[in-house]
Every structure is written in structure tokens, then in C-alpha cells.
Amino acid sequence: SLCYYTCGGLHPSSFDLASFCPHAGMWSHAMTVQDYQDLIDRGWRRSGKYVYKPVMNKTCCPQYTIRCHALDFQPSKTHKKILKKVKKFLSKGEMPVGQCDGGCDGEFIIQISHNFSRPPCRKAKDLRKERRLQKEQQRRQDGGTLTSPNPTPLNPASSQPKTVEEFIADSLPDDAVHRLEVRLVRSSPPSPQFKASFDASYQVYKLYQMAIHHDPPDKPSESQFKRFLCDSPLEAETSPDGPDVGYGSFHQQYWLDGRIVAVGVIDILPSCVSSVYLYYHPDFASLSLGSYSALREISFTRQLQKQSPKLSYYYLGFYIHSCPKMRYKGQYTPSDLLCPETYVWMPIERCIPRLETSAYARLNEDAQAGDARALKDLGRTLVLHRRTVMPYAAYARKRKGPSDEREVEQYASLVGQTCAERILLYRA
């Protein structure tokens, strides 16, 4: 069933965007991974079994679907710091001081005891600049050029930037303090591994919601956790050219020294890995686990692509340019934003100037372009009525009482012609 909700302000918890911003939504009892892939490529997103689409031109905080080209991704300087920070914690047990939200890529806070008898610290780049100036001055005094007596030959391999996998795979010393293991478990239908770790995972979620989102203790209940992050309409599927783990909904569990400290909820779809949510134990907030898990999920996407060539994107959910704290998703480059009118992907760097001018913008630069999958024939929309599948044209002829054509047309326009002819819309 299709329903609409009005805006009541942006809630800090991303999954509550569906509850607080104007959107169209529907409950999905079962859905193929290809249908959901096509829906998220039209701006839809799921929260449990609830699938929703923001009304972009009416909300105060337009939410643009964003995807990262996982195969071309190179970690930024900030990403490298996060990866090194986690490695340092694992190898030496040093926990950085301060906290950083799960999705925040900002620097963590370092507390310093001031000693005014010592000269102030100088940045490494300033020291390098000073040494270059000294060498240049010496060269001028000598009236010639400086040459190294033993020039070091260039190593082409060393000039290649390290991949995210190389940072993650950097070996830890034999005497490393901690051991981190990432386990992938299917959440729907729940695998035996998922069932065995359910309570431990839920306890981490409860602590996270109370500490990070300030939920009262009774709000993150077990049933709410199941509805939000365990239930999924996606059917478990396999394919000859698909990944070995199959398609569907999963939890990536981060086990530190034998206990769960973080969980990344993801969907594996035909063209992408879609991030649903990340929660972690508050004691490890300063490790920037939100960013760290995103980097691990990008690496996981690249791994799956080796088995399934067309699975090459990492979807980060929604990018909200009008909310500065939500812009961090644009730092996973190269990335695209989905045009809300033509549903064509546009490079984010070409979208930013438009979003700086207006929170809502048509991102496609081609003024003549339209929606290639726009509704063209409402009569071919499939409906399920009295346990019988039929096109809407046949159902409308049988229907008694007020016409529901307007409602069905709204639904079919939002999902597009392709999905309208595949997904069954329930009619009482």
C-alpha cells in the first residue's frame, strides 16, 4: 500500500528520515534483489520491510541517492589516517582520545599538556619547506646545482598509491594486542550464525542508540531492532554469475578479541553493495568505526566484483548537501548523485555548484532529457487481487466502488514502468 507523510524536521538518526521528512512509502512483503536495485536507482530506500522515497521538491532537506565507484576508489588522506588509527589500536592497544560519530571523517581530539619551556611544535611540511629553502640558498652560494652523491633510483612500483585493501591487509606484529575479525552472516532469512550471535549484536545496538542517538532505554527494544535491521523484504538469491555468498540482506559483524564491537547492515544487490546502517559499541567511538566500516565495505564490494563483474558500486544511502554533517559521504570518490527528475547518475563534483545555489536541483545538465522508465501504460501495472495476479486494466474493469486509479497511477509513476510491470501491488 502507498502512503504519504509530511515533514516534521530532520531527526539526527538517519533511519528516521523516513518518519520525519515528506515521502511516499509502502510495505513490501517480498521483493527480488533486481526489483530493489531498480527502485534504489529511482531514489527509493528501505528501513526494514518499509520502502520509501523522499518527496525531493517538498522536503526541507533533499536527500540524493549517492554511489561510489568502488573499483576506482582511492582512500583520501583522512581515510588513510583512520585505517592507520585502527591498525595502531590493534597492534599497540592505543585508543585515541575523544569521540567521533560513526559517519564522521573529522579529526579526533587529542588532549595536550602544555609546557611553555619548550618551543612550539612545527609541522613536518614547514620543516621540509625550510630544508628546501636552505638547499636552494646553498646552491646559489656554490654557483651550481645540488646533486646527490648517491642518487636513489626511482622504483615505479613504489610510486603507485596504496589501495584500500593494502592498508587493511597491512600485517600486524606477532605481539599485537588485539585481534579483529569481520564475519558476514545472512540476516534474512536468518542463518544459524546470525541466530547464535543475535543477542550479542542486539546489546551493542541498544548501547549505540542510547549513547549516540540518546534514545531512552525502552526505545531500542528487541522487536524494534528486528523490524528495523533484521527484517528485510529481499529474497535470498544466487546466480551463476553472482557472488559466492549470494544476494540479499546481511550483517557484517566486527569481532574484537571474541566479542562484537560493531555491525554493518548491508544489502548485496546485482550492481552494488548498499549500506543500510552501522552501529557500534560506544566505548570504541573514537576509532571512527563509521568511516572504517565504509572503507571495509568498499573493499568488500571490490572483492565481490571479481566474482560478479557488474557488481561494482557502493551505495552510501542519501547525500544531504543542505546538512553539513551529512556531506562526508561525498568524500568517498569518485561518486555520483542521482538526478531526482531523470534518474540519471551525475558526477558529484558537477552537482555541487547547483546544490550550493538551491537545496533541491535537477542534476541532469541536459534540459531535454527525461525519465527513460517513466510510466507510459498504467493498464500494464500488475496488481494482486483476491490471490490472483492481473494487469490493472483487467482489475479496473472488475472493481466495484470508487475508482482507485489516481492512487495506482501515483504508485506506478514513482516506481517506473519497468517495476510497475514486475512488482505486484496489493489491492483489497
C-alpha positions as semicolon CSV with decimal commas, in nm:
position;residue;x (nm);y (nm);z (nm)
1;S;0,000;0,000;0,000
2;L;0,117;0,353;-0,078
3;C;0,110;0,628;0,181
4;Y;0,243;0,985;0,217
5;Y;0,391;1,160;0,520
6;T;0,463;1,524;0,589
7;C;0,777;1,684;0,726
8;G;0,834;1,731;1,096
9;G;1,203;1,820;1,092
10;L;1,521;1,621;1,045
11;H;1,596;1,366;1,316
12;P;1,968;1,300;1,382
13;S;1,924;0,927;1,329
14;S;1,940;0,855;0,958
15;F;1,684;0,576;0,964
16;D;1,424;0,819;1,099
17;L;1,444;1,031;0,784
18;A;1,153;0,823;0,659
19;S;0,946;0,920;0,961
20;F;1,023;1,291;0,967
21;C;1,053;1,404;0,605
22;P;0,780;1,406;0,340
23;H;0,794;1,085;0,146
24;A;0,597;0,816;-0,028
25;G;0,623;0,475;0,134
26;M;0,499;0,120;0,104
27;W;0,530;-0,205;0,295
28;S;0,697;-0,479;0,096
29;H;0,634;-0,839;0,197
30;A;0,877;-0,991;-0,054
31;M;1,095;-0,841;-0,323
32;T;1,357;-0,967;-0,567
33;V;1,701;-0,810;-0,545
34;Q;1,667;-0,684;-0,903
35;D;1,342;-0,507;-0,820
36;Y;1,508;-0,335;-0,523
37;Q;1,811;-0,247;-0,733
38;D;1,580;-0,076;-0,981
39;L;1,395;0,101;-0,701
40;I;1,703;0,246;-0,532
41;D;1,812;0,362;-0,877
42;R;1,493;0,571;-0,870
43;G;1,562;0,718;-0,526
44;W;1,392;0,457;-0,304
45;R;1,542;0,311;0,011
46;R;1,434;0,058;0,271
47;S;1,408;0,059;0,651
48;G;1,332;-0,299;0,745
49;K;1,045;-0,401;0,518
50;Y;0,931;-0,044;0,473
51;V;1,040;0,104;0,139
52;Y;1,022;0,481;0,098
53;K;1,105;0,761;-0,144
54;P;1,156;1,123;-0,029
55;V;0,946;1,389;-0,198
56;M;1,252;1,580;-0,306
57;N;1,097;1,909;-0,412
58;K;0,893;1,942;-0,091
59;T;1,126;1,835;0,187
60;C;1,338;2,089;0,371
61;C;1,640;1,859;0,340
62;P;1,653;1,695;-0,006
63;Q;1,817;1,352;0,006
64;Y;2,006;1,247;-0,306
65;T;2,096;0,884;-0,360
66;I;2,476;0,857;-0,375
67;R;2,701;0,582;-0,505
68;C;3,078;0,538;-0,507
69;H;3,269;0,383;-0,797
70;A;3,432;0,116;-0,581
71;L;3,677;-0,005;-0,847
72;D;3,825;0,344;-0,891
73;F;3,821;0,441;-0,524
74;Q;4,141;0,568;-0,367
75;P;4,147;0,645;0,007
76;S;4,193;1,011;0,094
77;K;4,443;1,139;0,348
78;T;4,168;1,134;0,611
79;H;4,073;0,776;0,522
80;K;4,437;0,667;0,550
81;K;4,458;0,824;0,895
82;I;4,153;0,629;1,005
83;L;4,291;0,300;0,871
84;K;4,626;0,366;1,041
85;K;4,450;0,466;1,362
86;V;4,265;0,134;1,377
87;K;4,584;-0,056;1,298
88;K;4,769;0,127;1,576
89;F;4,493;0,037;1,818
90;L;4,503;-0,328;1,716
91;S;4,882;-0,355;1,728
92;K;4,959;-0,143;2,035
93;G;4,626;-0,109;2,212
94;E;4,638;0,272;2,197
95;M;4,290;0,424;2,199
96;P;4,270;0,780;2,062
97;V;4,122;1,037;2,297
98;G;3,786;1,196;2,218
99;Q;3,488;1,079;2,017
100;C;3,382;1,094;1,657
101;D;3,041;0,994;1,525
102;G;3,019;0,680;1,315
103;G;2,991;0,864;0,986
104;C;3,221;1,150;1,077
105;D;3,552;1,181;0,898
106;G;3,671;1,465;1,120
107;E;3,992;1,453;1,321
108;F;3,967;1,302;1,666
109;I;4,056;1,528;1,960
110;I;4,399;1,498;2,121
111;Q;4,448;1,635;2,472
112;I;4,787;1,804;2,520
113;S;4,962;1,912;2,839
114;H;5,128;2,246;2,763
115;N;5,494;2,300;2,855
116;F;5,588;2,659;2,779
117;S;5,958;2,599;2,844
118;R;5,973;2,404;2,517
119;P;5,948;2,559;2,171
120;P;5,613;2,510;1,995
121;C;5,574;2,209;1,766
122;R;5,636;2,270;1,399
123;K;5,456;2,097;1,116
124;A;5,651;1,847;0,908
125;K;5,562;2,028;0,584
126;D;5,707;2,353;0,727
127;L;6,030;2,175;0,813
128;R;6,052;2,028;0,463
129;K;5,992;2,370;0,310
130;E;6,266;2,521;0,527
131;R;6,514;2,249;0,424
132;R;6,433;2,310;0,056
133;L;6,498;2,683;0,100
134;Q;6,827;2,610;0,274
135;K;6,936;2,383;-0,011
136;E;6,835;2,644;-0,268
137;Q;7,033;2,909;-0,081
138;Q;7,336;2,679;-0,062
139;R;7,309;2,606;-0,435
140;R;7,316;2,976;-0,518
141;Q;7,616;3,031;-0,295
142;D;7,802;2,746;-0,464
143;G;7,705;2,877;-0,804
144;G;7,582;2,544;-0,923
145;T;7,317;2,279;-0,878
146;L;7,297;2,038;-0,594
147;T;7,335;1,675;-0,687
148;S;7,310;1,375;-0,466
149;P;7,636;1,176;-0,448
150;N;7,438;0,853;-0,446
151;P;7,110;0,917;-0,627
152;T;6,840;0,668;-0,542
153;P;6,689;0,503;-0,850
154;L;6,318;0,551;-0,889
155;N;6,106;0,246;-0,819
156;P;5,795;0,255;-1,042
157;A;5,609;0,021;-0,807
158;S;5,668;0,249;-0,509
159;S;5,510;0,544;-0,692
160;Q;5,175;0,366;-0,712
161;P;4,933;0,474;-0,437
162;K;4,837;0,204;-0,190
163;T;4,490;0,060;-0,233
164;V;4,239;0,039;0,048
165;E;4,298;-0,338;0,056
166;E;4,670;-0,286;0,111
167;F;4,603;-0,057;0,406
168;I;4,358;-0,306;0,556
169;A;4,584;-0,605;0,491
170;D;4,896;-0,445;0,643
171;S;5,022;-0,723;0,866
172;L;5,008;-0,677;1,240
173;P;5,308;-0,768;1,458
174;D;5,314;-1,109;1,622
175;D;5,267;-0,944;1,959
176;A;4,962;-0,739;1,851
177;V;4,742;-0,652;2,148
178;H;4,409;-0,709;1,971
179;R;4,264;-0,931;1,701
180;L;3,988;-0,811;1,468
181;E;3,776;-1,046;1,258
182;V;3,497;-0,946;1,017
183;R;3,223;-1,206;0,968
184;L;2,947;-1,192;0,709
185;V;2,620;-1,351;0,824
186;R;2,290;-1,360;0,638
187;S;2,020;-1,180;0,835
188;S;1,714;-1,260;0,622
189;P;1,631;-1,540;0,633
190;P;1,850;-1,565;0,943
191;S;2,142;-1,804;0,919
192;P;2,248;-2,023;1,215
193;Q;2,547;-1,790;1,269
194;F;2,315;-1,490;1,280
195;K;2,083;-1,657;1,531
196;A;2,375;-1,759;1,753
197;S;2,506;-1,402;1,772
198;F;2,171;-1,223;1,779
199;D;2,164;-1,126;2,145
200;A;2,524;-1,001;2,148
201;S;2,455;-0,795;1,836
202;Y;2,134;-0,650;1,979
203;Q;2,307;-0,545;2,302
204;V;2,562;-0,343;2,101
205;Y;2,277;-0,182;1,905
206;K;2,096;-0,086;2,225
207;L;2,406;0,075;2,374
208;Y;2,472;0,259;2,048
209;Q;2,120;0,403;2,022
210;M;2,125;0,524;2,381
211;A;2,474;0,675;2,369
212;I;2,488;0,815;2,015
213;H;2,121;0,897;1,941
214;H;2,017;0,950;2,306
215;D;1,728;0,704;2,288
216;P;1,561;0,620;2,621
217;P;1,641;0,265;2,738
218;D;1,298;0,130;2,641
219;K;1,301;0,259;2,280
220;P;1,568;0,032;2,127
221;S;1,369;-0,280;2,210
222;E;1,442;-0,621;2,067
223;S;1,131;-0,609;1,849
224;Q;1,224;-0,265;1,717
225;F;1,575;-0,391;1,639
226;K;1,429;-0,684;1,446
227;R;1,188;-0,466;1,246
228;F;1,449;-0,206;1,163
229;L;1,770;-0,401;1,094
230;C;1,688;-0,773;1,076
231;D;1,365;-0,796;0,878
232;S;1,405;-0,748;0,506
233;P;1,178;-0,794;0,205
234;L;1,471;-0,908;-0,008
235;E;1,466;-1,270;-0,110
236;A;1,788;-1,467;-0,077
237;E;1,908;-1,543;-0,428
238;T;2,203;-1,699;-0,606
239;S;2,316;-1,670;-0,965
240;P;2,577;-1,847;-1,180
241;D;2,748;-1,512;-1,243
242;G;2,678;-1,376;-0,893
243;P;2,893;-1,368;-0,579
244;D;2,954;-1,689;-0,385
245;V;2,772;-1,552;-0,079
246;G;2,462;-1,483;-0,288
247;Y;2,236;-1,178;-0,292
248;G;2,013;-1,040;-0,019
249;S;2,044;-0,884;0,328
250;F;2,342;-0,940;0,556
251;H;2,516;-0,821;0,871
252;Q;2,892;-0,769;0,867
253;Q;2,999;-0,826;1,224
254;Y;3,324;-0,684;1,362
255;W;3,457;-0,919;1,629
256;L;3,729;-0,779;1,853
257;D;3,901;-1,038;2,071
258;G;3,597;-1,265;2,052
259;R;3,317;-1,011;2,105
260;I;3,107;-0,798;1,870
261;V;3,202;-0,430;1,875
262;A;3,032;-0,311;1,555
263;V;2,787;-0,429;1,289
264;G;2,742;-0,303;0,935
265;V;2,399;-0,383;0,788
266;I;2,422;-0,422;0,410
267;D;2,228;-0,544;0,106
268;I;2,412;-0,727;-0,171
269;L;2,236;-0,646;-0,499
270;P;2,306;-0,720;-0,866
271;S;2,501;-0,397;-0,924
272;C;2,609;-0,288;-0,580
273;V;2,661;-0,329;-0,210
274;S;2,411;-0,098;-0,041
275;S;2,488;0,029;0,307
276;V;2,180;0,022;0,533
277;Y;2,312;0,113;0,878
278;L;2,613;0,090;1,109
279;Y;2,611;0,062;1,486
280;Y;2,900;0,010;1,726
281;H;2,985;-0,014;2,093
282;P;3,017;0,340;2,232
283;D;3,347;0,252;2,402
284;F;3,507;0,247;2,055
285;A;3,358;0,570;1,919
286;S;3,699;0,739;1,889
287;L;3,810;0,480;1,632
288;S;3,579;0,636;1,369
289;L;3,418;0,300;1,305
290;G;3,153;0,450;1,078
291;S;3,419;0,560;0,831
292;Y;3,628;0,249;0,890
293;S;3,333;0,021;0,814
294;A;3,257;0,216;0,494
295;L;3,615;0,160;0,379
296;R;3,584;-0,211;0,461
297;E;3,255;-0,227;0,268
298;I;3,414;-0,059;-0,035
299;S;3,690;-0,318;-0,021
300;F;3,425;-0,591;0,012
301;T;3,248;-0,456;-0,298
302;R;3,574;-0,477;-0,493
303;Q;3,616;-0,834;-0,373
304;L;3,266;-0,931;-0,487
305;Q;3,322;-0,767;-0,826
306;K;3,592;-1,021;-0,902
307;Q;3,319;-1,288;-0,885
308;S;3,036;-1,080;-1,034
309;P;3,165;-0,827;-1,294
310;K;2,862;-0,595;-1,290
311;L;2,864;-0,558;-0,911
312;S;3,091;-0,255;-0,898
313;Y;2,925;0,019;-0,693
314;Y;2,896;0,101;-0,325
315;Y;2,576;0,286;-0,230
316;L;2,605;0,505;0,079
317;G;2,235;0,582;0,114
318;F;2,142;0,950;0,093
319;Y;2,364;1,254;0,048
320;I;2,221;1,569;0,207
321;H;2,412;1,874;0,091
322;S;2,190;2,112;0,287
323;C;2,305;1,940;0,609
324;P;2,682;1,999;0,653
325;K;2,723;1,699;0,885
326;M;2,591;1,470;0,610
327;R;2,832;1,587;0,339
328;Y;3,102;1,343;0,448
329;K;2,960;1,083;0,208
330;G;3,082;1,294;-0,082
331;Q;3,441;1,229;0,028
332;Y;3,429;0,869;-0,097
333;T;3,534;0,948;-0,452
334;P;3,472;0,908;-0,736
335;S;3,099;0,922;-0,667
336;D;2,772;1,013;-0,838
337;L;2,441;1,163;-0,731
338;L;2,108;1,053;-0,877
339;C;1,912;1,319;-1,063
340;P;1,567;1,335;-0,896
341;E;1,390;1,406;-1,226
342;T;1,560;1,193;-1,491
343;Y;1,717;0,927;-1,264
344;V;2,050;0,961;-1,442
345;W;2,373;0,945;-1,242
346;M;2,582;1,262;-1,241
347;P;2,938;1,310;-1,106
348;I;2,910;1,477;-0,768
349;E;3,163;1,749;-0,850
350;R;2,931;1,872;-1,127
351;C;2,633;1,869;-0,889
352;I;2,783;2,069;-0,603
353;P;2,757;2,413;-0,774
354;R;2,385;2,356;-0,832
355;L;2,329;2,239;-0,473
356;E;2,516;2,541;-0,340
357;T;2,257;2,757;-0,515
358;S;1,947;2,554;-0,427
359;A;1,888;2,266;-0,185
360;Y;1,671;2,099;-0,449
361;A;1,804;2,085;-0,803
362;R;1,763;1,893;-1,124
363;L;2,112;1,749;-1,158
364;N;2,097;1,635;-1,520
365;E;2,255;1,909;-1,731
366;D;2,063;1,803;-2,041
367;A;1,749;2,016;-2,036
368;Q;1,584;1,791;-2,295
369;A;1,644;1,464;-2,108
370;G;1,353;1,284;-1,946
371;D;1,283;0,976;-1,735
372;A;1,362;0,676;-1,957
373;R;1,147;0,449;-1,738
374;A;0,857;0,688;-1,688
375;L;0,508;0,543;-1,667
376;K;0,365;0,501;-2,016
377;D;0,086;0,247;-1,977
378;L;-0,096;0,230;-1,644
379;G;-0,305;-0,064;-1,763
380;R;0,001;-0,293;-1,763
381;T;0,072;-0,232;-1,395
382;L;0,045;-0,564;-1,213
383;V;-0,185;-0,597;-0,913
384;L;-0,265;-0,881;-0,676
385;H;-0,640;-0,906;-0,612
386;R;-0,808;-1,198;-0,436
387;R;-0,496;-1,411;-0,476
388;T;-0,497;-1,351;-0,850
389;V;-0,232;-1,164;-1,047
390;M;-0,372;-0,941;-1,320
391;P;-0,290;-0,619;-1,507
392;Y;-0,452;-0,309;-1,367
393;A;-0,668;-0,271;-1,679
394;A;-0,839;-0,604;-1,606
395;Y;-0,870;-0,526;-1,235
396;A;-1,026;-0,182;-1,304
397;R;-1,299;-0,343;-1,515
398;K;-1,392;-0,578;-1,229
399;R;-1,361;-0,326;-0,948
400;K;-1,676;-0,213;-0,772
401;G;-1,699;0,111;-0,581
402;P;-1,489;0,430;-0,605
403;S;-1,205;0,431;-0,855
404;D;-0,851;0,397;-0,719
405;E;-0,690;0,494;-1,049
406;R;-0,529;0,808;-0,911
407;E;-0,359;0,621;-0,626
408;V;-0,236;0,341;-0,851
409;E;-0,110;0,593;-1,103
410;Q;0,089;0,771;-0,829
411;Y;0,244;0,440;-0,726
412;A;0,330;0,337;-1,082
413;S;0,480;0,678;-1,159
414;L;0,708;0,655;-0,855
415;V;0,834;0,303;-0,924
416;G;0,851;0,348;-1,302
417;Q;0,711;0,140;-1,587
418;T;0,965;-0,143;-1,553
419;C;0,897;-0,210;-1,185
420;A;0,523;-0,149;-1,225
421;E;0,514;-0,444;-1,465
422;R;0,707;-0,672;-1,226
423;I;0,607;-0,582;-0,870
424;L;0,262;-0,687;-0,752
425;L;0,060;-0,406;-0,595
426;Y;-0,188;-0,549;-0,345
427;R;-0,548;-0,441;-0,391
428;A;-0,812;-0,531;-0,132
